[in-house]
Amino acid sequence: MIDNNRDNQACAEQQTDCPFCYDNAKENLVEEYQSVFAIEDGYPVSDGHLLIIPKRHSGDYFTMIESERRDADHLIEIVRKKVQENDPTISGFNIGMNCGESAGQSVFHCHIHLIPRRYGDTPKPKGGVRGVIPDKMGY
């Protein structure tokens, strides 16, 4: 088992300049559950695109503690149901995160994307998240 205590201690305090730290983002709150909360994505790729974020400043998924991961899983299910109930055109979801600059992370506070998908929203959805490297999308 990997010990993330060093990383967790380094990331534990709220950052005044971090847009995803709870105190800075709570005015846009959609839902919260224990150690995590959900907000609408500021640059959504589809209607209903949400971000699930730990309240504790945590650099990425790998510095989240087990209880935060568990709470995030629970909150994803709660908001997925609500989003889908409010929009019957939703036929699927992508769930993803960028961990590290080379993976596309631009805000270094962990955030999990919950992206509603609809039939016809893209011509070739096969491969889904594999599209982060376009040449690898088709198989």
Coordinates of C-alpha atoms in Angstrom, one line a residue, residues 2-126:
I2 CA 1.3 3.5 -0.9
D3 CA 1.7 5.9 2.0
N4 CA 0.5 9.4 0.9
N5 CA 0.9 11.0 4.3
R6 CA 3.6 13.4 3.1
D7 CA 1.5 14.5 0.1
N8 CA -1.6 14.8 2.2
Q9 CA 0.1 17.0 4.8
A10 CA 1.5 19.2 2.0
C11 CA -1.9 19.7 0.5
A12 CA -4.1 19.9 3.6
E13 CA -4.6 23.6 3.9
Q14 CA -7.0 25.7 1.9
Q15 CA -5.3 27.9 -0.7
T16 CA -6.7 31.4 -1.0
D17 CA -5.8 31.5 -4.7
C18 CA -7.3 28.1 -5.6
P19 CA -10.6 28.3 -7.4
F20 CA -11.6 24.8 -6.3
C21 CA -10.8 25.2 -2.5
Y22 CA -14.2 24.9 -0.7
D23 CA -14.2 28.4 0.7
N24 CA -13.7 29.9 -2.8
A25 CA -16.1 27.5 -4.7
K26 CA -18.9 27.0 -2.2
E27 CA -21.0 29.8 -3.7
N28 CA -21.4 27.6 -6.8
L29 CA -22.4 24.5 -4.8
V30 CA -24.7 22.0 -6.5
E31 CA -24.4 19.3 -3.9
E32 CA -22.1 18.2 -1.1
Y33 CA -21.5 15.0 0.9
Q34 CA -19.1 14.8 3.8
S35 CA -15.6 15.6 2.5
V36 CA -16.5 16.4 -1.1
F37 CA -18.8 18.8 -3.0
A38 CA -20.0 19.2 -6.6
I39 CA -20.1 22.4 -8.7
E40 CA -21.0 23.1 -12.4
D41 CA -18.0 23.1 -14.6
G42 CA -17.1 26.6 -15.6
Y43 CA -16.2 25.5 -19.2
P44 CA -18.7 22.6 -19.7
V45 CA -18.2 20.2 -22.6
S46 CA -21.9 19.3 -22.3
D47 CA -25.0 20.5 -20.5
G48 CA -24.9 19.2 -16.9
H49 CA -21.1 18.8 -16.8
L50 CA -20.2 18.8 -13.1
L51 CA -17.0 18.7 -11.1
I52 CA -16.7 16.6 -7.9
I53 CA -14.0 18.1 -5.6
P54 CA -12.6 17.2 -2.2
K55 CA -13.0 20.0 0.3
R56 CA -9.5 19.5 1.5
H57 CA -6.9 21.0 -0.9
S58 CA -5.6 17.9 -2.6
G59 CA -3.3 18.1 -5.7
D60 CA -4.9 15.2 -7.6
Y61 CA -6.6 11.8 -7.3
F62 CA -3.4 10.2 -6.0
T63 CA -3.2 12.6 -3.0
M64 CA -6.8 12.0 -2.0
I65 CA -7.3 9.9 1.2
E66 CA -9.4 6.8 1.1
S67 CA -12.4 8.5 2.8
E68 CA -12.4 11.3 0.2
R69 CA -12.4 8.7 -2.6
R70 CA -15.3 6.9 -1.0
D71 CA -17.2 10.1 -0.5
A72 CA -16.5 11.1 -4.1
D73 CA -17.9 7.8 -5.4
H74 CA -21.0 8.3 -3.3
L75 CA -21.5 11.9 -4.5
I76 CA -21.0 11.0 -8.1
E77 CA -23.9 8.5 -7.8
I78 CA -26.1 11.1 -6.1
V79 CA -25.5 13.9 -8.7
R80 CA -25.6 11.4 -11.6
K81 CA -29.1 10.4 -10.6
K82 CA -30.2 14.0 -10.2
V83 CA -28.8 15.2 -13.5
Q84 CA -30.3 12.2 -15.4
E85 CA -33.7 12.7 -13.7
N86 CA -33.7 16.4 -14.8
D87 CA -32.7 15.6 -18.4
P88 CA -34.1 12.4 -20.0
T89 CA -32.0 13.0 -23.1
I90 CA -28.9 11.9 -21.2
S91 CA -27.9 8.4 -22.4
G92 CA -24.5 7.9 -20.8
F93 CA -21.6 9.6 -18.9
N94 CA -17.9 10.0 -19.0
I95 CA -16.1 10.2 -15.7
G96 CA -12.5 11.4 -15.7
M97 CA -9.7 13.4 -14.2
N98 CA -6.4 14.8 -15.3
C99 CA -3.5 14.1 -12.9
G100 CA -0.4 16.1 -13.7
E101 CA 0.4 18.8 -16.2
S102 CA 1.4 16.3 -18.9
A103 CA -2.1 14.7 -18.5
G104 CA -3.8 18.1 -19.1
Q105 CA -4.4 19.2 -15.5
S106 CA -4.6 23.0 -15.3
V107 CA -6.0 23.5 -11.8
F108 CA -3.9 21.6 -9.3
H109 CA -6.7 20.8 -6.9
C110 CA -8.2 17.4 -7.5
H111 CA -11.5 17.5 -9.5
I112 CA -13.4 14.7 -11.1
H113 CA -15.4 15.4 -14.2
L114 CA -18.9 14.0 -14.6
I115 CA -19.8 14.6 -18.2
P116 CA -23.3 13.7 -19.4
R117 CA -23.5 12.3 -22.9
R118 CA -26.3 12.1 -25.4
Y119 CA -26.8 10.0 -28.5
G120 CA -25.6 12.0 -31.4
D121 CA -23.5 14.5 -29.4
T122 CA -20.4 13.4 -31.3
P123 CA -20.2 11.5 -34.6
K124 CA -18.0 8.7 -33.4
P125 CA -18.2 8.2 -29.6
K126 CA -16.6 4.7 -29.7

